[in-house]
Every structure is written in structure tokens, then in C-alpha cells.
XYZ file of C-alpha atoms in Angstrom:
682
model
C -20.812 8.946 14.255
C -17.176 8.640 15.418
C -15.254 5.468 14.738
C -13.890 5.727 18.265
C -17.331 4.588 19.537
C -16.739 1.263 17.922
C -13.433 0.346 19.531
C -14.493 -1.114 22.816
C -11.581 -2.999 24.388
C -12.511 -6.634 25.096
C -10.335 -9.048 26.964
C -9.432 -12.597 26.005
C -11.721 -14.198 28.540
C -15.461 -14.768 28.289
C -17.082 -13.263 25.177
C -19.331 -10.287 25.870
C -22.852 -9.937 24.561
C -23.401 -7.192 21.989
C -23.172 -3.886 23.921
C -26.311 -1.983 24.777
C -27.021 1.421 23.235
C -25.867 4.379 25.187
C -28.002 7.510 25.383
C -24.905 9.581 25.649
C -23.043 7.892 22.737
C -26.036 7.550 20.525
C -27.437 4.380 18.880
C -24.906 1.462 19.047
C -24.025 0.290 15.557
C -23.789 -3.324 16.719
C -27.210 -3.304 18.257
C -28.645 -1.663 15.194
C -26.992 -4.184 12.954
C -28.438 -7.088 14.978
C -31.804 -5.584 14.506
C -31.299 -5.322 10.755
C -30.052 -8.935 10.655
C -33.275 -10.099 12.345
C -35.327 -8.073 9.842
C -33.486 -9.813 6.962
C -34.830 -13.143 8.272
C -31.463 -14.492 9.232
C -31.143 -16.724 12.362
C -28.078 -17.083 14.550
C -27.786 -20.755 13.615
C -27.790 -20.121 9.890
C -24.930 -22.122 8.379
C -22.367 -20.271 6.193
C -23.388 -20.099 2.546
C -20.716 -21.795 0.448
C -22.596 -21.397 -2.795
C -20.080 -19.441 -4.828
C -21.454 -17.079 -7.466
C -19.011 -18.675 -9.865
C -15.868 -17.577 -11.610
C -17.800 -15.489 -14.156
C -19.440 -13.349 -11.426
C -16.096 -12.853 -9.669
C -14.407 -11.872 -12.959
C -17.214 -9.385 -13.578
C -16.822 -7.910 -10.090
C -13.031 -7.640 -10.478
C -13.524 -6.019 -13.859
C -16.015 -3.498 -12.394
C -13.674 -2.736 -9.545
C -10.358 -2.541 -11.462
C -9.663 1.060 -10.436
C -10.124 0.148 -6.772
C -8.077 -3.008 -6.975
C -5.228 -1.219 -8.824
C -4.783 1.174 -5.854
C -5.614 -1.173 -3.066
C -3.417 -4.094 -3.901
C 0.042 -2.536 -2.916
C -1.494 -1.070 0.254
C -2.933 -4.433 1.184
C 0.590 -5.929 0.857
C 1.990 -3.272 3.144
C -0.751 -3.772 5.696
C -0.265 -7.538 5.602
C 3.414 -7.116 6.286
C 2.402 -5.469 9.560
C 0.136 -8.310 10.745
C 1.983 -11.305 9.355
C 2.118 -14.237 11.780
C -0.825 -13.012 13.865
C -3.357 -15.584 12.561
C -5.030 -12.969 10.433
C -5.947 -12.038 6.842
C -6.418 -8.823 4.830
C -9.476 -8.646 2.565
C -10.700 -6.206 -0.078
C -14.417 -6.094 -0.933
C -16.661 -4.377 -3.363
C -19.198 -1.741 -2.288
C -21.767 -4.612 -2.240
C -19.645 -6.758 0.122
C -18.168 -9.294 -2.340
C -14.653 -10.369 -1.416
C -12.433 -9.411 -4.324
C -8.918 -10.283 -2.988
C -7.314 -11.662 0.150
C -3.904 -12.084 1.673
C -3.366 -14.150 4.872
C -1.433 -16.543 7.056
C -1.711 -20.039 5.732
C -2.976 -21.423 9.067
C -5.797 -18.935 9.209
C -6.796 -19.171 5.608
C -7.930 -22.770 6.134
C -10.143 -21.587 9.059
C -11.470 -18.692 6.969
C -12.509 -21.102 4.206
C -14.803 -22.945 6.645
C -17.037 -19.771 6.961
C -16.806 -18.929 3.273
C -14.406 -15.995 3.847
C -12.869 -16.357 0.356
C -12.851 -14.362 -2.912
C -16.235 -14.299 -4.645
C -18.276 -14.673 -1.433
C -20.872 -12.143 -0.273
C -20.258 -10.648 3.181
C -23.031 -8.051 3.167
C -25.309 -7.848 6.250
C -28.161 -9.218 4.078
C -26.382 -12.612 3.822
C -23.966 -12.808 6.769
C -25.769 -10.610 9.403
C -23.637 -8.486 11.680
C -19.977 -8.567 10.483
C -17.368 -5.883 10.115
C -17.379 -5.765 6.304
C -21.212 -5.644 5.855
C -21.776 -3.374 8.852
C -19.018 -0.961 7.979
C -20.429 -0.673 4.418
C -23.963 -0.107 5.805
C -22.863 2.444 8.469
C -20.237 4.025 6.166
C -17.900 4.083 9.237
C -14.951 2.049 10.346
C -15.705 -0.464 13.116
C -14.636 -3.686 14.848
C -16.888 -6.662 15.368
C -15.448 -9.006 17.986
C -16.366 -12.594 18.861
C -19.952 -12.832 20.047
C -20.808 -9.506 18.466
C -21.174 -11.370 15.174
C -24.717 -12.366 14.386
C -24.052 -15.822 13.109
C -22.763 -18.328 15.600
C -20.426 -19.792 12.978
C -18.565 -16.414 12.743
C -18.090 -15.924 16.520
C -14.529 -17.268 16.510
C -13.525 -14.216 14.434
C -12.487 -10.694 15.246
C -12.945 -8.337 12.197
C -11.872 -4.676 11.734
C -13.157 -2.966 8.546
C -13.247 0.533 7.050
C -15.188 1.696 4.040
C -13.219 3.121 1.132
C -14.557 6.283 -0.510
C -13.899 7.115 -4.098
C -12.851 10.731 -5.006
C -16.485 11.604 -5.494
C -17.377 10.812 -1.878
C -19.119 7.487 -2.730
C -18.354 4.133 -1.026
C -16.468 2.078 -3.462
C -15.459 -0.867 -1.289
C -14.125 -1.963 2.103
C -10.774 -2.966 3.630
C -10.859 -5.538 6.391
C -8.482 -7.356 8.701
C -10.014 -10.608 10.078
C -8.361 -12.937 12.585
C -8.849 -15.420 15.356
C -10.693 -13.686 18.258
C -8.070 -14.952 20.663
C -5.442 -12.889 18.816
C -7.379 -9.697 19.100
C -5.461 -6.422 18.953
C -7.378 -3.320 19.826
C -5.217 -1.173 17.517
C -5.940 -3.142 14.350
C -8.762 -0.821 13.479
C -6.447 2.243 13.447
C -4.182 0.458 11.060
C -7.153 -0.437 8.758
C -8.400 3.157 8.840
C -5.028 4.537 7.884
C -4.647 1.988 5.100
C -8.057 2.811 3.678
C -7.173 6.514 3.709
C -3.942 5.698 1.910
C -5.917 3.912 -0.828
C -8.259 6.925 -1.098
C -5.244 9.374 -1.462
C -3.700 7.188 -4.130
C -6.900 7.268 -6.190
C -6.990 11.105 -6.088
C -3.650 11.116 -7.983
C -5.117 9.323 -11.038
C -8.778 10.180 -11.422
C -8.630 13.890 -12.280
C -6.106 14.194 -15.136
C -6.837 17.866 -15.928
C -7.715 19.223 -12.530
C -5.788 21.346 -10.007
C -4.903 19.452 -6.826
C -4.130 21.374 -3.634
C -2.165 19.416 -1.031
C -2.220 21.186 2.281
C -1.631 20.829 6.020
C -1.120 23.189 9.022
C 2.449 21.859 9.292
C 4.721 21.874 6.195
C 6.534 18.655 7.223
C 3.322 16.661 6.854
C 2.850 17.541 3.140
C 3.213 14.389 1.183
C 2.201 12.162 4.104
C -0.957 10.235 4.812
C -2.491 12.999 6.868
C -2.244 15.764 4.278
C -5.504 17.292 2.952
C -6.142 16.965 -0.814
C -8.683 19.278 -2.541
C -9.398 19.204 -6.290
C -10.620 22.130 -8.381
C -11.332 22.795 -12.025
C -9.016 25.389 -13.764
C -11.903 27.863 -13.299
C -11.811 27.257 -9.532
C -14.940 25.102 -9.157
C -14.742 22.582 -6.349
C -14.639 18.987 -7.576
C -13.582 16.809 -4.623
C -11.708 16.584 -1.331
C -10.321 13.692 0.735
C -11.407 13.136 4.366
C -8.355 14.900 5.800
C -9.160 17.976 3.708
C -12.816 17.878 4.887
C -11.635 17.736 8.513
C -9.180 20.686 8.132
C -11.666 22.833 6.165
C -14.398 21.962 8.689
C -17.018 21.133 6.030
C -18.498 17.811 4.847
C -18.292 16.736 1.233
C -21.871 17.780 0.455
C -21.345 21.304 1.763
C -18.049 21.752 -0.129
C -19.808 21.244 -3.443
C -21.247 24.743 -3.150
C -17.758 26.264 -2.724
C -14.975 27.539 -5.084
C -11.227 27.797 -4.614
C -11.672 31.515 -3.871
C -14.350 30.975 -1.180
C -12.231 28.349 0.558
C -8.725 29.870 0.283
C -9.522 33.555 -0.075
C -7.647 33.980 -3.417
C -8.605 34.035 -7.058
C -7.546 30.911 -8.936
C -5.278 33.071 -11.084
C -3.249 33.962 -8.098
C -2.555 30.254 -7.484
C -0.938 29.980 -10.940
C 1.363 32.878 -10.049
C 2.218 31.488 -6.644
C 3.242 28.097 -7.976
C 4.885 29.073 -11.202
C 8.399 27.727 -11.740
C 10.053 24.303 -12.067
C 9.653 23.219 -8.397
C 8.235 25.914 -6.118
C 8.458 25.651 -2.406
C 5.252 25.214 -0.274
C 3.346 28.440 0.190
C 1.294 29.479 3.219
C -2.417 30.232 2.610
C -5.367 30.948 4.895
C -8.548 28.799 4.859
C -12.049 30.403 5.171
C -12.137 29.377 8.806
C -9.010 31.344 9.655
C -6.696 28.301 9.803
C -3.274 28.858 8.181
C -2.027 25.975 6.106
C 1.036 25.140 4.005
C 0.205 24.204 0.382
C 1.586 22.628 -2.698
C -0.298 22.876 -6.044
C -0.275 20.093 -8.671
C -1.561 21.087 -12.089
C -1.429 18.142 -14.473
C -1.059 18.027 -18.233
C -3.967 16.773 -20.323
C -1.953 13.591 -20.981
C -0.556 12.636 -17.543
C 1.645 9.904 -19.070
C 3.671 12.139 -21.404
C 6.068 13.389 -18.838
C 9.601 12.208 -18.557
C 10.363 14.190 -15.464
C 12.102 12.394 -12.569
C 9.805 11.133 -9.737
C 9.463 13.552 -6.902
C 8.956 16.635 -9.062
C 5.497 17.996 -9.645
C 4.288 18.875 -13.097
C 3.320 22.549 -13.399
C 2.190 23.219 -16.965
C -0.752 25.485 -17.795
C -4.080 23.810 -16.965
C -6.647 23.127 -19.583
C -10.386 23.458 -19.484
C -12.989 20.844 -18.695
C -11.506 19.277 -15.534
C -13.035 16.667 -13.477
C -13.539 13.825 -15.980
C -12.070 10.608 -14.576
C -8.939 9.219 -16.111
C -8.852 5.721 -17.546
C -7.745 3.598 -14.588
C -5.459 1.269 -16.469
C -3.244 3.458 -18.633
C 0.419 2.608 -19.006
C 3.018 4.938 -17.765
C 6.007 5.483 -20.037
C 7.598 8.212 -17.925
C 11.116 7.448 -16.730
C 11.752 7.129 -13.001
C 14.659 8.773 -11.249
C 16.392 5.348 -11.028
C 16.346 5.237 -14.861
C 19.757 3.971 -15.890
C 22.155 1.175 -15.004
C 24.784 3.789 -14.363
C 22.762 5.400 -11.600
C 22.330 1.946 -9.830
C 26.048 1.209 -9.963
C 27.036 2.596 -6.554
C 30.268 0.679 -6.025
C 29.221 -2.756 -4.658
C 31.188 -5.438 -6.488
C 28.229 -7.814 -6.786
C 26.007 -5.134 -8.240
C 28.766 -3.891 -10.555
C 29.151 -7.440 -11.878
C 25.394 -7.654 -12.529
C 25.376 -4.315 -14.378
C 28.423 -5.326 -16.460
C 26.612 -8.511 -17.617
C 23.449 -6.521 -18.406
C 25.293 -3.948 -20.497
C 26.864 -6.756 -22.562
C 23.342 -8.084 -23.617
C 21.582 -4.722 -23.891
C 19.708 -4.476 -27.133
C 20.434 -8.146 -28.097
C 16.882 -9.421 -27.505
C 17.988 -11.752 -24.723
C 15.452 -12.280 -21.940
C 16.620 -11.431 -18.412
C 15.561 -13.052 -15.218
C 16.342 -11.169 -11.978
C 16.552 -13.126 -8.692
C 16.708 -11.721 -5.270
C 14.908 -11.280 -1.900
C 11.761 -9.140 -1.731
C 12.688 -5.476 -1.536
C 16.120 -5.678 -3.156
C 15.189 -3.433 -6.073
C 14.323 -5.938 -8.761
C 11.743 -3.575 -10.261
C 14.200 -0.686 -10.330
C 16.748 -2.805 -12.072
C 14.128 -3.818 -14.605
C 13.381 -0.146 -15.351
C 17.006 0.567 -15.670
C 17.444 -2.256 -18.173
C 14.593 -0.672 -20.197
C 15.991 2.819 -19.788
C 19.457 1.869 -21.219
C 17.997 -0.183 -24.101
C 17.148 0.946 -27.658
C 13.508 0.524 -26.613
C 13.730 3.252 -23.945
C 11.387 5.689 -25.867
C 8.693 2.919 -25.944
C 6.443 1.692 -23.107
C 7.661 -0.112 -19.969
C 4.811 -2.289 -18.778
C 5.029 -3.892 -15.344
C 2.763 -6.849 -14.360
C 2.985 -8.184 -10.774
C 1.845 -11.783 -11.182
C 1.408 -12.171 -7.366
C -0.922 -9.206 -6.826
C -3.395 -9.848 -9.694
C -6.067 -12.448 -8.793
C -5.897 -15.678 -10.740
C -9.377 -14.979 -12.237
C -8.239 -11.681 -13.678
C -4.655 -12.247 -14.769
C -5.542 -13.859 -18.013
C -7.556 -10.910 -19.341
C -4.995 -8.513 -17.857
C -2.131 -10.103 -19.738
C -3.696 -11.123 -23.041
C -6.579 -8.653 -23.286
C -10.102 -9.397 -24.428
C -12.571 -8.421 -27.225
C -15.905 -6.634 -26.584
C -18.472 -9.201 -25.469
C -15.795 -11.825 -24.629
C -17.574 -12.422 -21.267
C -20.539 -10.968 -19.304
C -19.452 -7.626 -17.845
C -16.669 -7.041 -20.317
C -15.939 -3.381 -21.029
C -17.104 -1.805 -24.225
C -14.391 -1.803 -26.867
C -12.609 -4.536 -24.863
C -9.072 -4.303 -23.493
C -5.767 -4.781 -25.353
C -3.975 -6.352 -22.381
C -0.562 -5.663 -20.892
C 1.412 -7.619 -23.439
C 0.133 -5.576 -26.345
C 0.501 -2.426 -24.323
C 4.203 -3.155 -24.163
C 4.472 -3.517 -27.951
C 7.783 -2.063 -29.064
C 8.948 -1.692 -25.479
C 9.624 -3.886 -22.405
C 7.284 -6.283 -20.567
C 8.328 -6.763 -16.952
C 6.807 -9.886 -15.308
C 7.385 -9.387 -11.613
C 6.979 -12.397 -9.279
C 6.846 -14.789 -12.270
C 6.923 -17.674 -9.876
C 3.356 -16.854 -8.860
C 1.912 -17.079 -12.380
C -0.899 -19.698 -12.543
C 0.185 -23.045 -14.173
C -2.558 -22.928 -16.784
C -1.367 -19.507 -18.085
C 2.272 -20.477 -18.275
C 1.569 -22.423 -21.486
C -0.146 -19.424 -23.089
C 2.724 -17.080 -22.167
C 5.236 -19.579 -23.569
C 3.393 -19.647 -26.924
C 3.350 -15.835 -27.061
C 7.112 -15.701 -26.375
C 7.808 -18.331 -29.037
C 5.532 -17.081 -31.774
C 5.498 -13.347 -30.944
C 1.717 -13.289 -31.456
C -1.145 -12.669 -29.013
C -4.818 -13.815 -29.212
C -6.998 -11.735 -26.933
C -9.902 -13.521 -25.205
C -12.874 -13.746 -27.559
C -10.881 -12.663 -30.578
C -10.783 -14.712 -33.781
C -7.443 -13.479 -34.778
C -3.875 -13.219 -33.594
C -1.904 -9.985 -33.354
C 1.801 -9.606 -33.806
C 3.639 -8.323 -30.810
C 7.289 -7.232 -30.299
C 8.410 -7.089 -26.631
C 11.651 -7.476 -24.730
C 10.951 -9.605 -21.674
C 12.371 -9.062 -18.135
C 11.086 -11.158 -15.216
C 11.868 -11.327 -11.565
C 11.203 -13.658 -8.593
C 12.243 -14.222 -5.067
C 11.383 -17.952 -5.356
C 13.530 -20.911 -6.296
C 12.166 -21.677 -9.710
C 14.193 -24.838 -10.071
C 12.578 -26.272 -6.934
C 9.199 -25.342 -8.328
C 9.997 -27.163 -11.607
C 10.938 -30.248 -9.565
C 7.514 -30.079 -7.774
C 5.676 -29.622 -11.046
C 4.563 -26.024 -10.188
C 6.466 -24.313 -13.011
C 6.955 -25.270 -16.603
C 10.552 -26.173 -17.406
C 10.219 -25.081 -21.068
C 8.941 -21.631 -19.954
C 11.872 -21.299 -17.529
C 14.409 -21.869 -20.245
C 12.610 -19.401 -22.495
C 12.817 -16.719 -19.796
C 16.333 -17.206 -18.412
C 18.498 -16.034 -21.205
C 20.624 -14.170 -18.712
C 20.030 -14.845 -14.952
C 21.328 -12.231 -12.523
C 20.982 -12.090 -8.758
C 20.709 -8.899 -6.680
C 22.347 -9.037 -3.248
C 20.411 -8.368 -0.119
C 20.917 -4.929 1.465
C 22.854 -6.483 4.386
C 25.304 -8.032 1.852
C 26.224 -4.752 0.096
C 29.335 -2.781 0.615
C 27.990 0.531 -0.654
C 25.395 1.009 2.152
C 26.244 4.639 2.972
C 26.100 5.796 -0.651
C 22.761 3.976 -1.064
C 21.371 5.815 1.991
C 22.503 9.204 0.528
C 20.827 8.448 -2.845
C 17.568 7.487 -1.156
C 17.694 10.679 0.940
C 18.105 12.681 -2.281
C 14.793 11.309 -3.616
C 12.966 11.996 -0.376
C 13.710 15.727 0.171
C 14.643 18.556 -2.101
C 17.073 19.716 0.656
C 18.657 16.288 0.946
C 22.125 17.845 0.712
C 21.451 19.342 4.123
C 20.333 16.048 5.706
C 22.928 14.158 7.692
C 22.876 10.946 9.700
C 24.587 10.686 13.075
C 27.418 8.227 13.588
C 25.255 6.319 16.125
C 22.392 5.894 13.689
C 24.627 4.884 10.759
C 26.376 2.294 12.986
C 22.971 0.784 13.886
C 21.908 0.721 10.301
C 25.053 -1.132 9.294
C 24.560 -3.731 11.983
C 20.865 -4.315 11.275
C 19.836 -7.300 9.143
C 17.243 -5.400 7.000
C 14.770 -8.177 6.332
C 12.697 -5.782 4.105
C 15.828 -4.617 2.196
C 15.534 -1.297 0.229
C 11.752 -1.093 0.717
C 12.193 -1.187 4.488
C 15.152 1.284 4.444
C 13.241 3.682 2.185
C 10.187 3.727 4.519
C 12.367 4.226 7.576
C 14.336 7.103 6.012
C 11.051 8.686 4.773
C 9.710 8.801 8.280
C 13.022 10.182 9.695
C 13.107 12.922 7.050
C 9.649 14.002 8.047
C 10.720 14.032 11.724
C 13.866 16.016 10.945
C 12.039 18.388 8.605
C 14.460 18.216 5.693
C 17.077 20.114 7.705
C 19.615 18.841 10.252
C 20.736 15.361 11.087
C 18.836 12.056 11.615
C 19.355 11.032 15.268
C 18.038 8.189 17.391
C 14.978 10.164 18.362
C 13.921 10.409 14.736
C 13.666 6.631 14.254
C 10.355 4.799 14.673
C 9.867 3.104 18.016
C 9.154 -0.300 16.559
C 12.526 -0.235 14.728
C 14.350 0.729 17.902
C 12.636 -2.012 19.914
C 13.424 -4.604 17.255
C 17.054 -3.522 17.492
C 16.912 -3.833 21.198
C 15.654 -7.478 20.991
C 17.807 -8.436 17.968
C 21.130 -6.745 18.745
C 23.210 -6.432 21.980
C 23.267 -2.699 21.293
C 23.979 -0.362 24.221
C 23.019 2.705 22.229
C 19.500 1.498 21.428
C 19.097 0.106 24.932
C 20.057 3.448 26.561
C 17.757 5.329 24.262
C 14.877 3.128 25.153
C 15.589 3.419 28.870
C 16.786 -0.134 29.364
C 20.052 -1.348 30.856
C 22.604 -2.783 28.506
C 22.282 -6.575 28.390
C 25.050 -8.506 29.973
C 27.112 -10.574 27.446
C 26.697 -14.314 27.631
C 29.216 -16.418 29.637
C 31.954 -18.142 27.583
C 30.802 -21.323 25.858
C 27.234 -20.600 26.970
C 25.532 -18.841 24.043
C 22.270 -17.084 24.763
C 19.252 -19.182 24.080
C 16.582 -16.710 24.997
C 13.489 -17.297 22.851
C 12.229 -14.649 20.471
C 9.152 -12.816 21.742
C 5.779 -14.318 20.819
C 4.166 -11.844 18.345
C 0.661 -12.508 19.770
C 1.323 -12.986 23.487
C 3.576 -9.921 23.700
C 1.822 -7.626 21.208
C 4.321 -8.273 18.505
C 4.887 -6.089 15.398
C 1.294 -4.940 15.269
C 1.490 -3.495 18.792
C 4.790 -1.761 17.874
C 3.295 -0.192 14.730
C 0.285 0.954 16.745
C 2.393 2.666 19.324
C 4.442 4.356 16.601
C 1.185 5.608 14.915
C 0.012 6.960 18.307
C 3.320 8.754 18.926
C 3.300 10.347 15.459
C -0.323 11.398 15.683
C 0.279 12.918 19.168
C 3.224 14.905 17.737
C 1.051 16.058 14.846
C -1.625 17.316 17.245
C 0.898 18.760 19.717
C -0.047 16.401 22.504
C -3.816 16.810 22.198
C -5.021 13.323 23.174
C -8.646 13.920 22.028
C -7.606 15.084 18.553
C -5.056 12.246 18.140
C -7.621 9.692 19.306
C -10.198 11.057 16.835
C -7.739 10.922 13.958
C -6.743 7.327 14.822
C -10.281 6.149 15.395
C -9.658 5.017 18.954
C -10.866 6.142 22.377
C -8.876 8.542 24.537
C -8.550 5.809 27.141
C -6.725 3.601 24.627
C -4.010 6.218 24.339
C -3.921 6.888 28.117
C -3.488 3.163 28.793
C -0.338 3.209 26.617
C 1.043 6.370 28.157
C 3.923 4.598 29.845
C 4.997 2.977 26.554
C 4.974 6.222 24.505
C 7.987 8.554 24.134
C 7.935 11.336 26.880
C 7.979 14.164 24.358
C 4.531 13.363 22.901
C 2.323 13.897 25.966
């Protein structure tokens, strides 16, 4: 059943009753869900169940879903960046509907707590009736449940959009959900949730088959490496193992049918020919023909038995000879010791005086066992600097272990950091876990967002740093540990100390040398930074240029997301250019151009968007025009949705039906936005 059937636009006025089933569209999932809810014995007036299963049960669920959480957490942060300030929250649940993790606007989190929409709570249909999480898991399809479509009266102030997440074996492993106030309903939220769920699935593919052959393919070469590429996994003998949803769509076969196929039956070549095609250090994409006659561009990734032994720069595929017995899942929490491309302080020194001063200080303390604290806004490259500190230290051949204290739930961070013995708590893994601190033994421990570490764990960390010994949970002994410590935060730790939120003694243990990374808008080496990022995005980066108009806009923009935002913007532009030519205005995302139009008196952006250049303010009368309301005027979420529509239409060469199906929306949704889309996409 298509997810497009679920996205019924509903206005902000009177709430509709659950829609009736349509003979043409098939059984309506909301109607069917209401029928199931009645069969479960739930009544519409049932009060929300606030009886938490307890910390132990949540810890067990988090431990069982570590692999899912590891890959979902960064995607959740990106998704939340797109919906921030829209009275919404992002949730991750288990396959059974238990909420594992949430991110949300403070004002809405309080409302959500009134209906038990918090970690540890069960949102399956059996307990909450019709709701996006439980119903999406039951139907195994993405859908939106809006207002009165909820079964419980207590939940009818919500609008929820959820998508199931499938593991690489085709089984539902959890759900991703965006929930908000029904008055702030955006009909494009479901498309963003669907794309984010697919991104999580694609990330999981990269880790779970350590010895298998992965084929990345698409009908257009510029979409290799993007969210829409197909990924199919085969054993070294050519036996089919798995395929993501984009691959199933392009091949034209469901997961169950693909199990009967081999590489040869799908691509028309023996597996030995694949090794010959993709031999060499970094082969270019090759064109192959699928069994259904569709021509696709392919890259092959053939991993080593130990995927963490490589020291090759990021962006280059490993192509060693494959080994037998593929298909066994990799351990989800192994520690990477490979060096990234930004691996040395020298590489990061691109001429900015502030950065040069930071690097000079770091070189002076390198190898002296002095802890380093990195300050700076989100996205300024604190993690890259930490890797460079490790890469230039005498410990560079040992592990670099990164822990994001903000993204790991409070109930899980203790076992993640300090490890645990077998049987330490119900649900603990056999043989236990050594924890991140011991994983970093001999190397560097990077504590990112240290300001978010729970207060009760700060004392344990302080003791480890003072005594250089770790006691895993449930263990009767302490273990010696030798680590260099680098931490980072965007918060004002001294203010937190004054409020009692951070231990002063831990702060002085961590801040042996404090350095601050400047924001991107403060740097004088902007053009060189852009060139270095382009070099990491495309093997033909030397042929990529940026027009004077675009560079002028870049230099005048305030870059609230710093390097992370610039990297994502350039990545999209490189795909649009195709790794050849020059980045022009038409290669920039629409939401970025519209933000420029509102934020800068820029005649270039205004002309490109078809608007007149704004008149300058009169002398002594500065403009006081208010910033647009993100909810009343669509805001960032609307901009992102329009950009997604435009890119999907370009991908499908203007075919509205195909683009709508890929986005999970109706064709009418795209037609209604026709006047707001670039003229070249329709």
C-alpha cells in the first residue's frame, strides 16, 4: 500500500473524522487501526498510561537496540535541525513501540509529557490505540495521524508522522516519528521522516556486512552516494544477501523475491567479472544492465575481513580481495582507528590567524599528557580538531574513541563509558562490554559535548581521570587505563558551574589547555576552506569552480551551522553540477536562496528568485520588518520540503507521479506547489 494514500491534506479548522475507506484506494489504514483499537478493548476516553516500565526496562531496550540507536541518533539531530521551533519533537522507538530517544522544542516537550510521550513509554496500538508510531509499525508503512484521527481523545491535540525502519535483513527494527501540535501541521513532514528513515537504513548497510560485496547503483551517476542510490549486498560467491528499498524499487522485485537471485541473474555478469571491473585503487563508476533492461551506474565496495584496519583517507573505497562466508553481521559497537582525511594539525592550518594560534598552542603541548578543552559553536569542526590532535600525537597508532555525551541517553551513558560485566543487569550482553574508556586504552578519548554529561556521572569520570583506573558495572575489580583526554562543548561551562550543573573540580581536571575555534563567519580563510571541502566531495574537485556571484553570497552569509552547513550545501551543489563545471546560483538549494533573500539585501539572490530588489531604508530609519513566522509562513520545514520536491522531480525528469511516489505524497501535493517550484523541474 503506497504511503501517498496516507497523506491527506487537512486544514487548520475543524478536525475531520477518520476518513472512510475507499474502494478505489483499498482499505484505509486509519479505519482499520480504529477497528483494531476497539478489538484491543481500548476506549476513546482511556487516560494516558503514565506507569513507566522503569529504568531497568528502558536500559534493556536501549541495550537491545544499540545498533539502531547508533545509526539513528545523528540522523535524528539532522531532522530536528529542520523542524526546530515548530512546536515539535523527533522520536525513535523500538520495533515494539517503546520510545528509546527524543529530541524536541522545550515548549512542546512539556505538553508531550502529559500524554506519556517520553522515553520508556509504550506507543504500540495495543496500549495507545491509533497513533502514527503504533500504526506505522503494524502496517509497516509510513503514515500521518492527524488530530481527531487518533483513537484516544487525550492524543487528539497531536499530529504525528512516522515511518518504520527496516534492518538490512528486511525486518522492522524500529520507527522514526515527528510529533507536534496539530495546529502546526505541515503536510510535508511525512516526506522528511521517510527520507530520514531511509538514511538510517542506508547507514546500517555500511556496517552490518563486513565481508560482503556491496553494489551501489542508480540510473544517473551523479546520484551515486546520495540518499536515493540503490544498495544491494552479495556474498563473494554472488549469492544475494540484502537490498535497501531504493534497490528493490529499481530492480523491480520485493525483498522476498530477491532472495532467490544471484548477482549474475540480476546484473547479467559472473561475480568474477565484477572483480575485474572494479580492480584498481579508485575505479570510476561502471555502467551495467539490470535483468529488467534498465541501465544503471555502479560502484562496488568489497570490504576487508577487519573493516577497522584501514588507514585510507575517507572518501576512498576499499577494494581488497573478498573473503568467504559473507553475510554475518558485524559487531555494532566496534571502535574505528582509521585516520580521517583531516588527520593532522597541519592540514587544518589554512591561514586564519585565530586557527593558526590555536594550532601553535596545541603543538606545544602535544605528547605532554595535558588535557585539552575545545570551545566553539556547533559545527565549527571541534571533532575534526580532536582527531587532528590525536593524529599528531605519539598515540596516533592507538585508538581514537569519540563519545557524544549529548546523543547517548542518560540511562545508557554510564554503561557506554565505563562498561559492564556479564550479568551486571537484566538484558546485559553475554561477555559484557568493556566500555568506551577502556576501548581508548593507549590512545585518545574524545568527550564531545561534555557539558551535557549527567551530574551523577561527572564524579565517576573525575575519579577515573585522577586514579587512571576504571571499574565496570558489576565488576569486583578495577582496571588500569591510560588515555589522553580531549573534550569539547558549545556551552559556557563556567555559567554551568555557577548554576551547580557542572562540577568545578572536573572542569579544572579537563581544562589543561583551553582553545576556542572561531565561527566560520569570523574566519579569513573562507575560500581555501571551500576548496578543501570540495576536494573531499568529488574526485574531480580540481575541475569544480565557484562563480564570483556565489562566492560573494557565501562570504556575506552568517553560516549559523558553520562547517556542517557549508559541507551539506556544497555536497548538494556538487551533485547538481556533476563534478564538472562551476557552481552557479541555480545549483544552490532553494531554502538557502530564500533565506538569503530574507536575511540579506542581496540583488543577485532577489533577481534569481524572481523578486524585485528591496529598496534601501531611509536615512536614520532602519528597517524594523519582523522575521517571518516559521509556522504561519511555512518556515524552514516548508523550504526543505520544496527543495526535496525539486530535487526529486529533477531525478525523475519531471515525472510528477514518480516523484510523488518516491516522496510518499500525493500528486496533488506537488501540483499545489507548482508555482513555488523552479521552472526547470516541471
